[in-house]
Amino acid sequence: MSSLGIVHTPVNGSLRIPPKPLTRCNGSGEVYVRTPEVEAEIIDALHLDWHLLSKRVEISDNSSPDFLHEETLVYFIREALRQEQDEAFRNIFKTLHVRCVKYVHTHLSSFPPHRIDDAFQNVIIYVVSKIMDLEEDSGDFYQVRFWFALKRAMLTEYDKQIKEIEVEEECIQIDQQLEGDEGDEPAFEIADTTLSQEELSLIKSGLSVLEG
């Protein structure tokens, strides 16, 4: 019973039910295990109902004893989906999304603006698809090392964007050559997204930071 005299139904319906274990294995065949800190957060939060949990996830001060780490948020996003708690799902997902925005945009800032938005959306869609897939355990690692998993998704997207930039560069060069041979009419209608050497250096510098 809360201090207001209201009886709250715990998230899992029973305080005795432990957090669902992970099932995904690493490269050595060992099952992933959450950190003791995250496991403790989940157990503590299971005492709350969905309304109170939604309020707790809004705590952004990571020095607060009630702060919930990203791995814990992932656990409850999946639980909200399982229990069809739509409002709780939206609230928890919103918190996780807000925490990711600045980090992802900062590390993609060396791309042109239109590519930053495109890359950001691709990273978020990929991560969300892993977290929300309740039929598979491919998203378990996000409950173990969330930021590392996000960084890995960003590196994949970085590589994809750079390859697309290289293709655009080649097409623009071909277009310029054909224009020189056949007059002013361009052979291809391709937007000029050519990056300067300085911009390419910035992108490579950002990539090296992510890989570090």
mmCIF file of C-alpha atoms in Angstrom:
data_model
loop_
_atom_site.group_PDB
_atom_site.id
_atom_site.type_symbol
_atom_site.label_atom_id
_atom_site.label_comp_id
_atom_site.label_asym_id
_atom_site.label_seq_id
_atom_site.Cartn_x
_atom_site.Cartn_y
_atom_site.Cartn_z
ATOM 1 C CA MET A 1 0.000 0.000 0.000
ATOM 2 C CA SER A 2 1.315 3.441 -0.907
ATOM 3 C CA SER A 3 1.609 6.403 1.450
ATOM 4 C CA LEU A 4 -1.716 7.588 -0.005
ATOM 5 C CA GLY A 5 -3.454 4.417 1.069
ATOM 6 C CA ILE A 6 -3.786 3.117 -2.481
ATOM 7 C CA VAL A 7 -3.007 -0.532 -3.157
ATOM 8 C CA HIS A 8 -0.759 -0.854 -6.207
ATOM 9 C CA THR A 9 -0.495 -3.966 -8.321
ATOM 10 C CA PRO A 10 3.181 -4.815 -8.903
ATOM 11 C CA VAL A 11 4.433 -4.845 -12.481
ATOM 12 C CA ASN A 12 4.692 -8.620 -12.637
ATOM 13 C CA GLY A 13 1.663 -9.323 -10.429
ATOM 14 C CA SER A 14 3.781 -11.016 -7.769
ATOM 15 C CA LEU A 15 6.740 -9.751 -5.789
ATOM 16 C CA ARG A 16 8.137 -13.262 -5.671
ATOM 17 C CA ILE A 17 8.649 -13.586 -9.404
ATOM 18 C CA PRO A 18 12.303 -12.774 -10.278
ATOM 19 C CA PRO A 19 13.296 -10.900 -13.452
ATOM 20 C CA LYS A 20 13.089 -13.020 -16.574
ATOM 21 C CA PRO A 21 16.545 -14.491 -17.298
ATOM 22 C CA LEU A 22 18.379 -13.807 -20.540
ATOM 23 C CA THR A 23 18.788 -16.651 -23.024
ATOM 24 C CA ARG A 24 21.170 -15.280 -25.665
ATOM 25 C CA CYS A 25 24.704 -16.702 -25.684
ATOM 26 C CA ASN A 26 27.945 -14.916 -26.462
ATOM 27 C CA GLY A 27 30.631 -16.148 -28.833
ATOM 28 C CA SER A 28 31.949 -18.517 -26.167
ATOM 29 C CA GLY A 29 28.567 -20.177 -25.713
ATOM 30 C CA GLU A 30 27.921 -18.546 -22.343
ATOM 31 C CA VAL A 31 24.500 -17.069 -21.619
ATOM 32 C CA TYR A 32 24.519 -13.295 -21.211
ATOM 33 C CA VAL A 33 24.077 -12.092 -17.637
ATOM 34 C CA ARG A 34 22.887 -8.670 -16.510
ATOM 35 C CA THR A 35 25.152 -6.726 -14.187
ATOM 36 C CA PRO A 36 24.294 -6.993 -10.460
ATOM 37 C CA GLU A 37 23.390 -3.287 -10.488
ATOM 38 C CA VAL A 38 20.850 -3.695 -13.289
ATOM 39 C CA GLU A 39 19.432 -6.887 -11.771
ATOM 40 C CA ALA A 40 18.924 -5.065 -8.458
ATOM 41 C CA GLU A 41 17.225 -2.142 -10.191
ATOM 42 C CA ILE A 42 14.795 -4.476 -11.946
ATOM 43 C CA ILE A 43 13.934 -6.353 -8.751
ATOM 44 C CA ASP A 44 13.367 -3.084 -6.910
ATOM 45 C CA ALA A 45 11.221 -1.610 -9.697
ATOM 46 C CA LEU A 46 9.064 -4.749 -9.866
ATOM 47 C CA HIS A 47 7.498 -3.570 -6.603
ATOM 48 C CA LEU A 48 5.926 -0.646 -8.462
ATOM 49 C CA ASP A 49 2.814 -0.530 -10.596
ATOM 50 C CA TRP A 50 3.088 0.700 -14.168
ATOM 51 C CA HIS A 51 2.036 4.247 -13.280
ATOM 52 C CA LEU A 52 4.690 4.652 -10.596
ATOM 53 C CA LEU A 53 7.295 2.962 -12.775
ATOM 54 C CA SER A 54 6.533 5.451 -15.557
ATOM 55 C CA LYS A 55 7.203 8.262 -13.101
ATOM 56 C CA ARG A 56 10.426 6.714 -11.866
ATOM 57 C CA VAL A 57 11.923 6.322 -15.335
ATOM 58 C CA GLU A 58 11.675 10.098 -15.755
ATOM 59 C CA ILE A 59 14.430 10.588 -13.158
ATOM 60 C CA SER A 60 17.407 11.821 -15.178
ATOM 61 C CA ASP A 61 19.913 12.367 -12.362
ATOM 62 C CA ASN A 62 22.148 9.293 -12.549
ATOM 63 C CA SER A 63 23.405 9.975 -9.027
ATOM 64 C CA SER A 64 19.908 9.446 -7.626
ATOM 65 C CA PRO A 65 19.300 6.057 -5.942
ATOM 66 C CA ASP A 66 16.049 5.830 -7.937
ATOM 67 C CA PHE A 67 17.730 6.341 -11.320
ATOM 68 C CA LEU A 68 17.161 3.433 -13.724
ATOM 69 C CA HIS A 69 19.895 2.566 -16.201
ATOM 70 C CA GLU A 70 19.241 2.024 -19.878
ATOM 71 C CA GLU A 71 19.545 -1.765 -19.560
ATOM 72 C CA THR A 72 16.742 -1.680 -16.979
ATOM 73 C CA LEU A 73 14.591 0.468 -19.267
ATOM 74 C CA VAL A 74 15.017 -2.106 -22.029
ATOM 75 C CA TYR A 75 13.786 -4.849 -19.693
ATOM 76 C CA PHE A 76 10.623 -2.933 -18.828
ATOM 77 C CA ILE A 77 9.980 -1.857 -22.415
ATOM 78 C CA ARG A 78 9.820 -5.542 -23.300
ATOM 79 C CA GLU A 79 7.661 -6.312 -20.260
ATOM 80 C CA ALA A 80 5.250 -3.514 -21.147
ATOM 81 C CA LEU A 81 4.936 -5.008 -24.629
ATOM 82 C CA ARG A 82 4.319 -8.482 -23.219
ATOM 83 C CA GLN A 83 1.632 -7.204 -20.859
ATOM 84 C CA GLU A 84 0.154 -4.835 -23.473
ATOM 85 C CA GLN A 85 0.723 -1.790 -21.280
ATOM 86 C CA ASP A 86 0.696 0.739 -24.111
ATOM 87 C CA GLU A 87 0.966 3.921 -22.056
ATOM 88 C CA ALA A 88 3.811 2.565 -19.936
ATOM 89 C CA PHE A 89 5.571 1.385 -23.085
ATOM 90 C CA ARG A 90 5.363 4.851 -24.633
ATOM 91 C CA ASN A 91 6.619 6.554 -21.470
ATOM 92 C CA ILE A 92 9.577 4.246 -20.952
ATOM 93 C CA PHE A 93 10.506 4.214 -24.614
ATOM 94 C CA LYS A 94 10.359 8.022 -24.725
ATOM 95 C CA THR A 95 12.848 8.209 -21.842
ATOM 96 C CA LEU A 96 15.243 5.810 -23.560
ATOM 97 C CA HIS A 97 14.905 7.669 -26.843
ATOM 98 C CA VAL A 98 15.700 11.038 -25.232
ATOM 99 C CA ARG A 99 18.842 9.600 -23.637
ATOM 100 C CA CYS A 100 20.020 8.302 -27.008
ATOM 101 C CA VAL A 101 19.378 11.395 -29.119
ATOM 102 C CA LYS A 102 22.275 13.554 -27.962
ATOM 103 C CA TYR A 103 24.764 10.669 -27.934
ATOM 104 C CA VAL A 104 23.922 9.492 -31.443
ATOM 105 C CA HIS A 105 23.737 12.965 -32.987
ATOM 106 C CA THR A 106 27.049 13.969 -31.393
ATOM 107 C CA HIS A 107 28.872 11.026 -32.933
ATOM 108 C CA LEU A 108 27.252 11.533 -36.344
ATOM 109 C CA SER A 109 27.804 15.302 -36.417
ATOM 110 C CA SER A 110 30.591 15.107 -39.006
ATOM 111 C CA PHE A 111 28.082 14.019 -41.676
ATOM 112 C CA PRO A 112 26.109 16.549 -43.762
ATOM 113 C CA PRO A 113 22.764 17.483 -42.087
ATOM 114 C CA HIS A 114 20.587 15.351 -44.358
ATOM 115 C CA ARG A 115 22.775 12.325 -43.666
ATOM 116 C CA ILE A 116 22.744 12.887 -39.909
ATOM 117 C CA ASP A 117 18.947 12.610 -39.860
ATOM 118 C CA ASP A 118 18.972 9.588 -42.144
ATOM 119 C CA ALA A 119 21.677 7.796 -40.151
ATOM 120 C CA PHE A 120 19.991 8.622 -36.832
ATOM 121 C CA GLN A 121 16.667 7.178 -37.976
ATOM 122 C CA ASN A 122 18.360 4.027 -39.288
ATOM 123 C CA VAL A 123 20.209 3.456 -35.997
ATOM 124 C CA ILE A 124 17.082 3.979 -33.882
ATOM 125 C CA ILE A 125 14.954 1.744 -36.100
ATOM 126 C CA TYR A 126 17.551 -1.026 -35.897
ATOM 127 C CA VAL A 127 17.896 -0.807 -32.108
ATOM 128 C CA VAL A 128 14.144 -0.625 -31.525
ATOM 129 C CA SER A 129 13.544 -3.630 -33.786
ATOM 130 C CA LYS A 130 15.940 -5.675 -31.654
ATOM 131 C CA ILE A 131 14.454 -4.544 -28.350
ATOM 132 C CA MET A 132 10.826 -5.034 -29.418
ATOM 133 C CA ASP A 133 11.257 -8.480 -30.958
ATOM 134 C CA LEU A 134 9.717 -10.678 -28.258
ATOM 135 C CA GLU A 135 9.993 -13.817 -30.376
ATOM 136 C CA GLU A 136 13.789 -13.701 -30.502
ATOM 137 C CA ASP A 137 16.543 -13.069 -27.946
ATOM 138 C CA SER A 138 18.793 -11.064 -30.258
ATOM 139 C CA GLY A 139 18.109 -7.964 -28.146
ATOM 140 C CA ASP A 140 19.324 -9.500 -24.876
ATOM 141 C CA PHE A 141 22.682 -7.744 -25.126
ATOM 142 C CA TYR A 142 20.882 -4.417 -24.759
ATOM 143 C CA GLN A 143 20.084 -5.486 -21.187
ATOM 144 C CA VAL A 144 23.761 -6.245 -20.550
ATOM 145 C CA ARG A 145 25.715 -3.386 -22.185
ATOM 146 C CA PHE A 146 23.282 -0.990 -23.806
ATOM 147 C CA TRP A 147 25.705 1.732 -24.856
ATOM 148 C CA PHE A 148 28.157 -0.748 -26.355
ATOM 149 C CA ALA A 149 25.328 -2.345 -28.361
ATOM 150 C CA LEU A 150 24.174 1.087 -29.529
ATOM 151 C CA LYS A 151 27.740 2.002 -30.494
ATOM 152 C CA ARG A 152 28.017 -1.187 -32.538
ATOM 153 C CA ALA A 153 24.810 -0.306 -34.401
ATOM 154 C CA MET A 154 26.207 3.172 -35.056
ATOM 155 C CA LEU A 155 29.453 1.767 -36.471
ATOM 156 C CA THR A 156 27.455 -0.371 -38.907
ATOM 157 C CA GLU A 157 25.473 2.678 -40.009
ATOM 158 C CA TYR A 158 28.677 4.749 -40.254
ATOM 159 C CA ASP A 159 30.141 2.221 -42.654
ATOM 160 C CA LYS A 160 26.920 2.190 -44.706
ATOM 161 C CA GLN A 161 26.805 5.986 -44.995
ATOM 162 C CA ILE A 162 30.468 6.270 -45.991
ATOM 163 C CA LYS A 163 29.982 3.663 -48.733
ATOM 164 C CA GLU A 164 26.996 5.628 -50.056
ATOM 165 C CA ILE A 165 29.059 8.826 -50.035
ATOM 166 C CA GLU A 166 31.816 7.091 -52.004
ATOM 167 C CA VAL A 167 29.284 5.906 -54.613
ATOM 168 C CA GLU A 168 27.880 9.436 -54.914
ATOM 169 C CA GLU A 169 31.407 10.792 -55.353
ATOM 170 C CA GLU A 170 32.054 8.342 -58.203
ATOM 171 C CA CYS A 171 28.760 9.194 -59.902
ATOM 172 C CA ILE A 172 29.435 12.919 -59.677
ATOM 173 C CA GLN A 173 32.892 12.460 -61.175
ATOM 174 C CA ILE A 174 31.428 10.456 -64.070
ATOM 175 C CA ASP A 175 28.756 13.095 -64.566
ATOM 176 C CA GLN A 176 31.355 15.871 -64.659
ATOM 177 C CA GLN A 177 33.454 13.958 -67.190
ATOM 178 C CA LEU A 178 30.472 13.370 -69.485
ATOM 179 C CA GLU A 179 29.430 16.995 -69.166
ATOM 180 C CA GLY A 180 32.873 18.046 -70.316
ATOM 181 C CA ASP A 181 32.721 15.699 -73.327
ATOM 182 C CA GLU A 182 29.145 16.406 -74.487
ATOM 183 C CA GLY A 183 28.490 20.024 -73.581
ATOM 184 C CA ASP A 184 26.543 21.659 -70.801
ATOM 185 C CA GLU A 185 23.746 19.083 -70.546
ATOM 186 C CA PRO A 186 24.530 16.731 -67.608
ATOM 187 C CA ALA A 187 24.259 13.044 -68.320
ATOM 188 C CA PHE A 188 22.845 12.276 -64.854
ATOM 189 C CA GLU A 189 20.646 14.337 -62.548
ATOM 190 C CA ILE A 190 22.476 13.828 -59.266
ATOM 191 C CA ALA A 191 22.437 16.268 -56.379
ATOM 192 C CA ASP A 192 25.902 17.595 -55.679
ATOM 193 C CA THR A 193 26.661 16.189 -52.220
ATOM 194 C CA THR A 194 30.402 16.181 -52.762
ATOM 195 C CA LEU A 195 32.298 16.344 -49.507
ATOM 196 C CA SER A 196 35.493 18.301 -49.174
ATOM 197 C CA GLN A 197 38.667 16.638 -47.969
ATOM 198 C CA GLU A 198 38.191 18.447 -44.666
ATOM 199 C CA GLU A 199 34.676 17.021 -44.250
ATOM 200 C CA LEU A 200 35.866 13.527 -45.106
ATOM 201 C CA SER A 201 38.636 13.889 -42.531
ATOM 202 C CA LEU A 202 36.053 14.887 -39.920
ATOM 203 C CA ILE A 203 33.974 11.806 -40.713
ATOM 204 C CA LYS A 204 37.007 9.539 -40.457
ATOM 205 C CA SER A 205 37.922 11.227 -37.181
ATOM 206 C CA GLY A 206 34.433 10.568 -35.819
ATOM 207 C CA LEU A 207 34.667 6.952 -36.887
ATOM 208 C CA SER A 208 37.960 6.544 -35.089
ATOM 209 C CA VAL A 209 36.349 7.872 -31.893
ATOM 210 C CA LEU A 210 33.576 5.319 -32.141
ATOM 211 C CA GLU A 211 36.015 2.513 -32.728
ATOM 212 C CA GLY A 212 38.129 3.602 -29.768
#
